[in-house]
Short mmCIF file of C-alpha atoms and ligand atoms in Angstrom, two decimals:
data_model
loop_
_atom_site.label_atom_id
_atom_site.label_comp_id
_atom_site.label_asym_id
_atom_site.label_seq_id
_atom_site.Cartn_x
_atom_site.Cartn_y
_atom_site.Cartn_z
CA UNK A 24 -1.69 -21.60 19.52
CA UNK A 25 1.31 -23.90 18.97
CA UNK A 26 3.65 -23.69 15.97
CA UNK A 27 3.87 -26.86 13.85
CA UNK A 28 6.22 -27.77 11.01
CA UNK A 29 4.86 -30.51 8.72
CA UNK A 30 7.59 -31.85 6.42
CA UNK A 31 6.04 -33.52 3.38
CA UNK A 32 2.94 -31.44 4.13
CA UNK A 33 2.02 -31.14 0.44
CA UNK A 34 1.66 -34.93 0.21
CA UNK A 35 -1.26 -37.18 1.00
CA UNK A 36 -0.96 -37.78 4.78
CA UNK A 37 0.90 -34.51 5.39
CA UNK A 38 -1.92 -32.45 3.88
CA UNK A 39 -4.46 -34.17 6.16
CA UNK A 40 -2.30 -33.29 9.18
CA UNK A 41 -2.15 -29.72 7.91
CA UNK A 42 -5.93 -29.64 7.46
CA UNK A 43 -6.64 -30.83 11.00
CA UNK A 44 -4.06 -28.45 12.52
CA UNK A 45 -5.56 -25.50 10.63
CA UNK A 46 -9.02 -26.56 11.78
CA UNK A 47 -7.76 -26.51 15.38
CA UNK A 48 -6.39 -22.98 14.93
CA UNK A 49 -2.71 -23.97 15.19
CA UNK A 50 0.07 -22.18 13.29
CA UNK A 51 1.43 -24.34 10.42
CA UNK A 52 4.54 -24.23 8.23
CA UNK A 53 5.15 -26.79 5.47
CA UNK A 54 8.47 -27.94 3.99
CA UNK A 55 8.15 -30.02 0.83
CA UNK A 56 10.19 -30.50 -2.35
CA UNK A 57 7.02 -31.28 -4.36
CA UNK A 58 8.58 -34.51 -5.67
CA UNK A 59 5.26 -36.31 -5.16
CA UNK A 60 3.36 -33.61 -3.21
CA UNK A 61 1.33 -30.82 -4.75
CA UNK A 62 0.49 -27.24 -3.78
CA UNK A 63 -3.11 -28.15 -4.72
CA UNK A 64 -3.19 -30.48 -1.68
CA UNK A 65 -2.37 -27.56 0.61
CA UNK A 66 -5.03 -25.45 -1.07
CA UNK A 67 -7.58 -28.24 -0.61
CA UNK A 68 -6.56 -28.67 3.05
CA UNK A 69 -6.93 -24.94 3.73
CA UNK A 70 -10.27 -24.78 1.89
CA UNK A 71 -11.61 -27.72 3.91
CA UNK A 72 -10.50 -26.05 7.15
CA UNK A 73 -11.83 -22.67 6.03
CA UNK A 74 -8.48 -20.89 6.47
CA UNK A 75 -5.71 -19.32 4.40
CA UNK A 76 -3.06 -21.59 2.84
CA UNK A 77 -0.24 -22.12 5.39
CA UNK A 78 3.32 -20.86 5.06
CA UNK A 79 5.12 -23.00 2.48
CA UNK A 80 8.85 -23.59 1.97
CA UNK A 81 9.85 -25.53 -1.13
CA UNK A 82 13.04 -27.48 -0.60
CA UNK A 83 14.80 -30.71 0.25
CA UNK A 84 14.56 -31.78 3.89
CA UNK A 85 18.02 -33.38 3.58
CA UNK A 86 19.49 -29.92 2.90
CA UNK A 87 20.55 -28.95 6.45
CA UNK A 88 20.34 -25.19 5.79
CA UNK A 89 16.76 -25.64 4.54
CA UNK A 90 15.85 -27.92 7.47
CA UNK A 91 17.22 -25.28 9.89
CA UNK A 92 15.21 -22.54 8.23
CA UNK A 93 12.08 -24.67 8.47
CA UNK A 94 12.63 -25.54 12.16
CA UNK A 95 13.18 -21.96 13.32
CA UNK A 96 10.58 -20.90 15.91
CA UNK A 97 8.75 -24.26 15.77
CA UNK A 98 7.23 -26.13 18.76
CA UNK A 99 6.39 -29.49 17.10
CA UNK A 100 7.81 -31.14 13.98
CA UNK A 101 5.64 -33.75 12.22
CA UNK A 102 8.22 -35.34 9.90
CA UNK A 103 6.37 -36.89 6.95
CA UNK A 104 8.73 -36.14 4.05
CA UNK A 105 9.93 -39.36 2.43
CA UNK A 106 9.81 -41.39 -0.74
CA UNK A 107 7.15 -43.79 0.54
CA UNK A 108 7.16 -46.64 -1.98
CA UNK A 109 8.63 -50.10 -1.26
CA UNK A 110 9.19 -51.01 -4.97
CA UNK A 111 10.64 -47.57 -5.75
CA UNK A 112 13.24 -48.15 -3.00
CA UNK A 113 14.06 -51.54 -4.53
CA UNK A 114 14.50 -49.88 -7.96
CA UNK A 115 16.47 -46.84 -6.68
CA UNK A 116 17.80 -47.39 -3.14
CA UNK A 117 20.22 -44.43 -3.28
CA UNK A 118 17.54 -41.83 -4.00
CA UNK A 119 15.17 -43.19 -1.39
CA UNK A 120 18.02 -43.39 1.14
CA UNK A 121 18.69 -39.68 0.58
CA UNK A 122 15.12 -38.62 1.32
CA UNK A 123 14.42 -41.21 4.01
CA UNK A 124 17.66 -41.33 6.01
CA UNK A 125 19.63 -38.15 5.15
CA UNK A 126 16.35 -36.20 5.34
CA UNK A 127 15.44 -37.59 8.76
CA UNK A 128 18.92 -36.97 10.16
CA UNK A 129 19.00 -33.37 8.89
CA UNK A 130 15.55 -32.73 10.38
CA UNK A 131 16.61 -34.18 13.73
CA UNK A 132 19.71 -31.97 13.87
CA UNK A 133 17.69 -28.90 12.88
CA UNK A 134 14.97 -29.68 15.45
CA UNK A 135 17.54 -30.25 18.21
CA UNK A 136 19.34 -26.98 17.50
CA UNK A 137 16.10 -24.98 17.19
CA UNK A 138 14.94 -26.26 20.60
CA UNK A 139 11.66 -27.78 19.34
CA UNK A 140 9.52 -29.46 21.99
CA UNK A 141 9.07 -32.74 20.10
CA UNK A 142 9.57 -34.40 16.69
CA UNK A 143 7.06 -37.07 15.59
CA UNK A 144 8.21 -39.37 12.78
CA UNK A 145 6.16 -41.17 10.13
CA UNK A 146 7.34 -44.72 10.77
CA UNK A 147 6.15 -47.77 8.89
CA UNK A 148 4.75 -51.22 9.57
CA UNK A 149 7.10 -52.46 6.84
CA UNK A 150 9.88 -52.56 9.48
CA UNK A 151 8.38 -55.76 10.94
CA UNK A 152 8.95 -57.72 7.71
CA UNK A 153 7.47 -61.20 7.76
CA UNK A 154 7.18 -61.62 11.54
CA UNK A 155 5.58 -65.00 12.15
CA UNK A 156 3.11 -63.76 14.72
CA UNK A 157 0.09 -61.54 14.07
CA UNK A 158 -0.94 -58.93 15.10
CA UNK A 159 2.42 -57.15 15.15
CA UNK A 160 3.52 -55.68 18.46
CA UNK A 161 6.09 -52.94 18.92
CA UNK A 162 8.34 -55.23 21.00
CA UNK A 163 8.73 -57.78 18.19
CA UNK A 164 12.08 -57.88 16.37
CA UNK A 165 12.29 -55.94 13.11
CA UNK A 166 13.29 -57.71 9.89
CA UNK A 167 13.22 -55.18 7.05
CA UNK A 168 12.76 -56.82 3.62
CA UNK A 169 13.31 -53.73 1.43
CA UNK A 170 15.57 -50.64 1.42
CA UNK A 171 12.49 -48.56 2.33
CA UNK A 172 11.74 -50.67 5.41
CA UNK A 173 15.40 -50.55 6.47
CA UNK A 174 15.46 -46.75 6.02
CA UNK A 175 12.35 -46.37 8.20
CA UNK A 176 13.94 -48.61 10.84
CA UNK A 177 17.13 -46.53 10.80
CA UNK A 178 14.96 -43.39 11.11
CA UNK A 179 13.28 -44.63 14.26
CA UNK A 180 16.62 -45.67 15.76
CA UNK A 181 18.04 -42.22 14.99
CA UNK A 182 15.06 -40.69 16.81
CA UNK A 183 15.67 -42.80 19.92
CA UNK A 184 19.36 -41.98 19.81
CA UNK A 185 18.63 -38.23 19.62
CA UNK A 186 16.36 -38.57 22.64
CA UNK A 187 19.02 -40.46 24.61
CA UNK A 188 22.05 -38.41 23.48
CA UNK A 189 20.69 -34.88 23.21
CA UNK A 190 17.41 -34.93 25.14
CA UNK A 191 15.34 -34.09 22.04
CA UNK A 192 11.82 -35.50 22.60
CA UNK A 193 10.91 -37.84 19.73
CA UNK A 194 8.11 -40.31 19.01
CA UNK A 195 7.78 -42.74 16.08
CA UNK A 196 4.30 -43.63 14.93
CA UNK A 197 4.33 -46.79 12.79
CA UNK A 198 1.66 -46.22 10.12
CA UNK A 199 -0.10 -49.17 8.50
CA UNK A 200 -1.28 -48.82 4.84
CA UNK A 201 -2.94 -45.44 5.06
CA UNK A 202 -5.60 -44.51 2.50
CA UNK A 203 -8.11 -41.75 1.84
CA UNK A 204 -8.85 -38.66 -0.27
CA UNK A 205 -5.83 -36.95 -1.92
CA UNK A 206 -3.83 -40.19 -2.16
CA UNK A 207 -2.39 -39.86 -5.66
CA UNK A 208 -2.98 -42.80 -8.05
CA UNK A 209 -0.63 -41.20 -10.59
CA UNK A 210 2.18 -43.78 -10.62
CA UNK A 211 2.49 -47.58 -10.55
CA UNK A 212 4.21 -47.01 -7.17
CA UNK A 213 1.08 -45.42 -5.66
CA UNK A 214 -0.85 -46.96 -2.78
CA UNK A 215 -2.93 -49.94 -3.87
CA UNK A 216 -6.33 -48.55 -2.85
CA UNK A 217 -5.87 -45.43 -4.96
CA UNK A 218 -4.88 -47.63 -7.94
CA UNK A 219 -7.78 -50.08 -7.50
CA UNK A 220 -10.36 -47.27 -7.20
CA UNK A 221 -9.02 -45.60 -10.34
CA UNK A 222 -9.08 -48.88 -12.28
CA UNK A 223 -12.64 -49.71 -11.18
CA UNK A 224 -13.84 -46.19 -11.99
CA UNK A 225 -12.38 -46.48 -15.49
CA UNK A 226 -13.69 -50.03 -16.00
CA UNK A 227 -10.14 -51.45 -16.22
CA UNK A 228 -8.73 -54.57 -14.60
CA UNK A 229 -6.27 -53.89 -11.74
CA UNK A 230 -3.04 -55.85 -11.43
CA UNK A 231 -2.70 -57.96 -8.30
CA UNK A 232 0.93 -58.86 -7.58
CA UNK A 233 1.02 -62.45 -6.34
CA UNK A 234 -2.05 -64.53 -5.49
CA UNK A 235 -3.95 -61.67 -3.80
CA UNK A 236 -3.96 -63.55 -0.49
CA UNK A 237 -1.56 -61.04 1.10
CA UNK A 238 -3.24 -58.93 3.78
CA UNK A 239 -2.94 -55.38 5.08
CA UNK A 240 -4.33 -53.39 8.03
CA UNK A 241 -5.73 -50.67 5.73
CA UNK A 242 -6.15 -47.52 7.84
CA UNK A 243 -8.31 -44.56 6.90
CA UNK A 244 -6.22 -41.38 7.10
CA UNK A 245 -8.33 -39.68 9.83
CA UNK A 246 -7.19 -42.41 12.24
CA UNK A 247 -3.51 -41.84 11.45
CA UNK A 248 -3.91 -38.07 11.84
CA UNK A 249 -5.57 -38.54 15.22
CA UNK A 250 -2.74 -40.81 16.43
CA UNK A 251 0.01 -38.46 15.23
CA UNK A 252 -1.54 -35.36 16.80
CA UNK A 253 -1.98 -37.19 20.10
CA UNK A 254 1.68 -38.27 19.90
CA UNK A 255 2.82 -34.66 19.46
CA UNK A 256 1.41 -33.41 22.75
CA UNK A 257 0.80 -36.36 25.11
CA UNK A 258 3.27 -35.94 27.99
CA UNK A 259 5.77 -38.59 29.07
CA UNK A 260 6.17 -40.62 25.84
CA UNK A 261 9.56 -39.41 24.52
CA UNK A 262 11.51 -42.18 22.78
CA UNK A 263 8.47 -44.41 22.21
CA UNK A 264 7.58 -46.34 19.04
CA UNK A 265 3.82 -46.84 18.65
CA UNK A 266 1.61 -48.60 16.07
CA UNK A 267 -1.38 -46.61 14.82
CA UNK A 268 -3.85 -48.61 12.71
CA UNK A 269 -7.21 -50.39 13.01
CA UNK A 270 -6.22 -53.96 14.04
CA UNK A 271 -8.05 -55.31 10.97
CA UNK A 272 -6.75 -57.41 8.07
CA UNK A 273 -8.06 -57.35 4.48
CA UNK A 274 -6.66 -59.39 1.58
CA UNK A 275 -6.00 -57.83 -1.82
CA UNK A 276 -8.64 -60.11 -3.35
CA UNK A 277 -11.22 -58.92 -0.79
CA UNK A 278 -10.19 -55.33 -1.33
CA UNK A 279 -10.81 -55.56 -5.08
CA UNK A 280 -14.19 -57.25 -4.43
CA UNK A 281 -15.23 -54.40 -2.12
CA UNK A 282 -14.08 -51.62 -4.47
CA UNK A 283 -15.81 -53.34 -7.39
CA UNK A 284 -18.98 -53.74 -5.33
CA UNK A 285 -19.08 -50.05 -4.39
CA UNK A 286 -18.83 -49.02 -8.05
CA UNK A 287 -21.00 -51.82 -9.46
CA UNK A 288 -18.40 -53.25 -11.86
CA UNK A 289 -17.62 -56.92 -12.51
CA UNK A 290 -14.10 -56.80 -14.01
CA UNK A 291 -11.77 -59.64 -12.97
CA UNK A 292 -8.23 -58.69 -11.87
CA UNK A 293 -5.06 -59.59 -13.76
CA UNK A 294 -2.50 -61.46 -11.62
CA UNK A 295 1.24 -60.67 -11.93
CA UNK A 296 4.46 -61.84 -10.27
CA UNK A 297 4.78 -60.99 -6.55
CA UNK A 298 6.72 -57.78 -5.93
CA UNK A 299 10.29 -58.00 -4.63
CA UNK A 300 10.49 -56.73 -1.05
CA UNK A 301 6.74 -57.23 -0.43
CA UNK A 302 5.64 -58.51 2.96
CA UNK A 303 2.89 -61.12 3.16
CA UNK A 304 0.67 -60.12 6.07
CA UNK A 305 0.28 -56.99 8.12
CA UNK A 306 -1.98 -56.36 11.08
CA UNK A 307 -1.32 -54.08 14.03
CA UNK A 308 -1.67 -54.65 17.72
CA UNK A 309 -2.94 -51.23 18.81
CA UNK A 310 -3.01 -51.74 22.58
CA UNK A 311 0.07 -49.59 23.14
CA UNK A 312 -1.54 -46.66 21.27
CA UNK A 313 -4.66 -47.10 23.40
CA UNK A 314 -2.65 -47.21 26.63
CA UNK A 315 -0.21 -44.35 25.91
CA UNK A 316 -2.24 -42.08 23.64
CA UNK A 317 -5.87 -42.94 24.45
CA UNK A 318 -6.11 -43.81 20.73
CA UNK A 319 -8.99 -45.81 19.22
CA UNK A 320 -9.84 -45.99 15.50
CA UNK A 321 -12.50 -43.41 14.68
CA UNK A 322 -13.34 -44.40 11.07
CA UNK A 323 -13.72 -48.09 10.09
CA UNK A 324 -12.14 -49.60 6.97
CA UNK A 325 -15.54 -49.94 5.26
CA UNK A 326 -16.61 -46.37 5.97
CA UNK A 327 -13.18 -45.06 4.97
CA UNK A 328 -13.31 -46.99 1.69
CA UNK A 329 -16.77 -45.58 0.94
CA UNK A 330 -15.55 -42.01 1.59
CA UNK A 331 -12.45 -42.56 -0.54
CA UNK A 332 -14.41 -43.99 -3.49
CA UNK A 333 -16.91 -41.12 -3.20
CA UNK A 334 -14.08 -38.56 -3.22
CA UNK A 335 -12.21 -40.17 -6.15
CA UNK A 336 -15.19 -40.88 -8.39
CA UNK A 337 -18.09 -38.69 -7.28
CA UNK A 338 -20.23 -41.75 -8.05
CA UNK A 339 -21.48 -42.88 -4.64
P1 NAD B 412 3.32 -38.77 -0.26
O1 NAD B 412 4.28 -39.14 -1.36
O2 NAD B 412 1.99 -38.26 -0.65
O3 NAD B 412 4.01 -37.72 0.73
C1 NAD B 412 5.39 -37.56 0.90
C2 NAD B 412 5.71 -36.07 0.76
O4 NAD B 412 7.10 -35.87 1.03
C3 NAD B 412 5.44 -35.53 -0.64
O5 NAD B 412 4.71 -34.33 -0.55
C4 NAD B 412 6.83 -35.30 -1.22
O6 NAD B 412 6.84 -34.26 -2.20
C5 NAD B 412 7.62 -34.98 0.04
N1 NAD B 412 9.06 -35.27 -0.07
C6 NAD B 412 9.65 -36.40 -0.55
N2 NAD B 412 10.99 -36.29 -0.47
C7 NAD B 412 11.24 -35.07 0.08
C8 NAD B 412 12.43 -34.36 0.39
N3 NAD B 412 13.65 -34.91 0.19
N4 NAD B 412 12.32 -33.11 0.92
C9 NAD B 412 11.11 -32.55 1.15
N5 NAD B 412 9.95 -33.16 0.85
C10 NAD B 412 10.02 -34.40 0.32
O7 NAD B 412 3.19 -40.07 0.67
P2 NAD B 412 2.33 -40.33 1.98
O8 NAD B 412 1.65 -41.62 1.78
O9 NAD B 412 1.57 -39.14 2.36
O10 NAD B 412 3.49 -40.58 3.04
C11 NAD B 412 3.79 -39.67 4.10
C12 NAD B 412 4.73 -40.34 5.09
O11 NAD B 412 4.09 -41.46 5.68
C13 NAD B 412 6.01 -40.89 4.47
O12 NAD B 412 7.06 -40.69 5.40
C14 NAD B 412 5.74 -42.36 4.32
O13 NAD B 412 6.91 -43.13 4.29
C15 NAD B 412 4.91 -42.61 5.56
N6 NAD B 412 4.05 -43.78 5.50
C16 NAD B 412 3.03 -43.83 4.59
C17 NAD B 412 2.18 -44.93 4.59
C18 NAD B 412 1.04 -45.07 3.63
O14 NAD B 412 0.40 -46.12 3.64
N7 NAD B 412 0.73 -44.08 2.81
C19 NAD B 412 2.39 -45.96 5.51
C20 NAD B 412 3.48 -45.91 6.37
C21 NAD B 412 4.29 -44.79 6.38
C1 UD1 B 413 2.53 -49.20 2.10
C2 UD1 B 413 3.01 -47.78 1.87
C3 UD1 B 413 4.31 -47.58 2.59
C4 UD1 B 413 4.12 -47.96 4.04
C5 UD1 B 413 3.62 -49.39 4.17
C6 UD1 B 413 3.35 -49.80 5.60
C7 UD1 B 413 2.48 -46.58 -0.20
C8 UD1 B 413 2.77 -46.39 -1.66
N1 UD1 B 413 3.21 -47.53 0.43
O1 UD1 B 413 3.44 -50.17 1.52
O2 UD1 B 413 4.70 -46.20 2.52
O3 UD1 B 413 5.26 -47.75 4.79
O4 UD1 B 413 2.38 -49.48 3.45
O5 UD1 B 413 2.22 -49.27 6.08
O6 UD1 B 413 1.65 -45.90 0.35
N2 UD1 B 413 -0.34 -54.22 -5.00
C9 UD1 B 413 -1.03 -54.84 -6.01
N3 UD1 B 413 -1.35 -54.12 -7.13
C10 UD1 B 413 -1.02 -52.81 -7.27
C11 UD1 B 413 -0.30 -52.18 -6.24
C12 UD1 B 413 0.02 -52.91 -5.11
O7 UD1 B 413 -1.34 -56.03 -5.94
O8 UD1 B 413 -1.34 -52.22 -8.32
C13 UD1 B 413 -0.03 -54.99 -3.79
C14 UD1 B 413 1.43 -54.93 -3.36
O9 UD1 B 413 2.19 -55.92 -3.99
C15 UD1 B 413 1.29 -55.17 -1.85
C16 UD1 B 413 -0.06 -54.51 -1.51
O10 UD1 B 413 -0.76 -54.39 -2.74
O11 UD1 B 413 1.19 -56.54 -1.58
C17 UD1 B 413 0.10 -53.12 -0.93
O12 UD1 B 413 0.99 -52.38 -1.75
P1 UD1 B 413 1.22 -50.80 -1.56
O13 UD1 B 413 -0.07 -50.07 -1.56
O14 UD1 B 413 2.28 -50.40 -2.52
O15 UD1 B 413 1.70 -50.73 -0.04
P2 UD1 B 413 2.85 -51.46 0.79
O16 UD1 B 413 3.93 -52.00 -0.06
O17 UD1 B 413 2.18 -52.36 1.76
#
């Protein structure tokens, strides 16, 4: 049994990592400030795994004393805590910088000093910006278009620096538009799939920012969890940055058509101004994940969307 710390473990992706770790019989501690996460997510994760709720510390990951307390006795840190929204970072760059850069630095220092075996970081495809070539490969230059994307890029550079300077093993997994059960549709900053499913279920029109032709490599959360857990324990990959996604590409217009189709509604979307800091297209090259981690997507976009709609609405 290994000892895992999941920062942001009360959030959407974090709680799925917790669930899978509990299912595998690992020991789990969670650090979360509950800014967007919920204790109910941990309870749902434990119930799904058939175990007790894991140890929970409520606090700010950027508080070094708290990060040190959380890292004590830990083998692997899965660092998920962040303010994950692009538009929220445009509206309030200072607050998102605190969680996303100060938090990552504090966690790195705490992990180094506690002698953890490896820290895996929730990176983001947003770091690529509008690279001209698709699919996006890890060796392409990064061109962050928003404070959030810049903060994630700084985070991955801090990881590599800690590996080079202090010998702390680190790996960045670049996530691509993750979706699934427990993604919270509670704010306009929430992930688009959670918002579209909620709108369709309530018979409301969603807002599409821009012409709806922008595309994303929407990735069902089980795939991301599989990639991250492989990254924690696969030997010989310290310092690497690796895409984990499906290698697909779905436009916002297609997404709404599919959500609508699953729920049998005919509502047309409302179109608004494009969002500042938005990227146009996103699609991952996942050959590096296959080569280094033995990763392949396990749940397709269509199947993941069906499961997500079923979870959110109980209607299919
Ligand atoms: P989420 O908001 O559900 O989870 C983030 C969690 O971090 C929440 O539980 C929140 O309460 C916690 N948190 C925020 N600031 C904190 C702080 N200062 N101290 C302690 N806890 C704090 O979002 P998510 O979608 O599950 O995102 C998880 C991670 O994955 C984030 O790092 C995000 O940037 C990254 N990511 C997400 C996606 C996606 O499509 N959802 C894609 C790429 C990267
Ligand atoms: C998402 C993640 C981010 C992650 C990035 C890269 C969230 C909230 N954001 O950013 O953490 O790093 O993927 O994987 O999980 N849109 C609409 N209508 C809406 C909401 C959004 O048209 O009501 C559009 C947006 O303008 C954008 C697309 O949908 O073009 C996706 O938006 P969003 O779900 O917020 O994700 P990203 O910005 O891609």
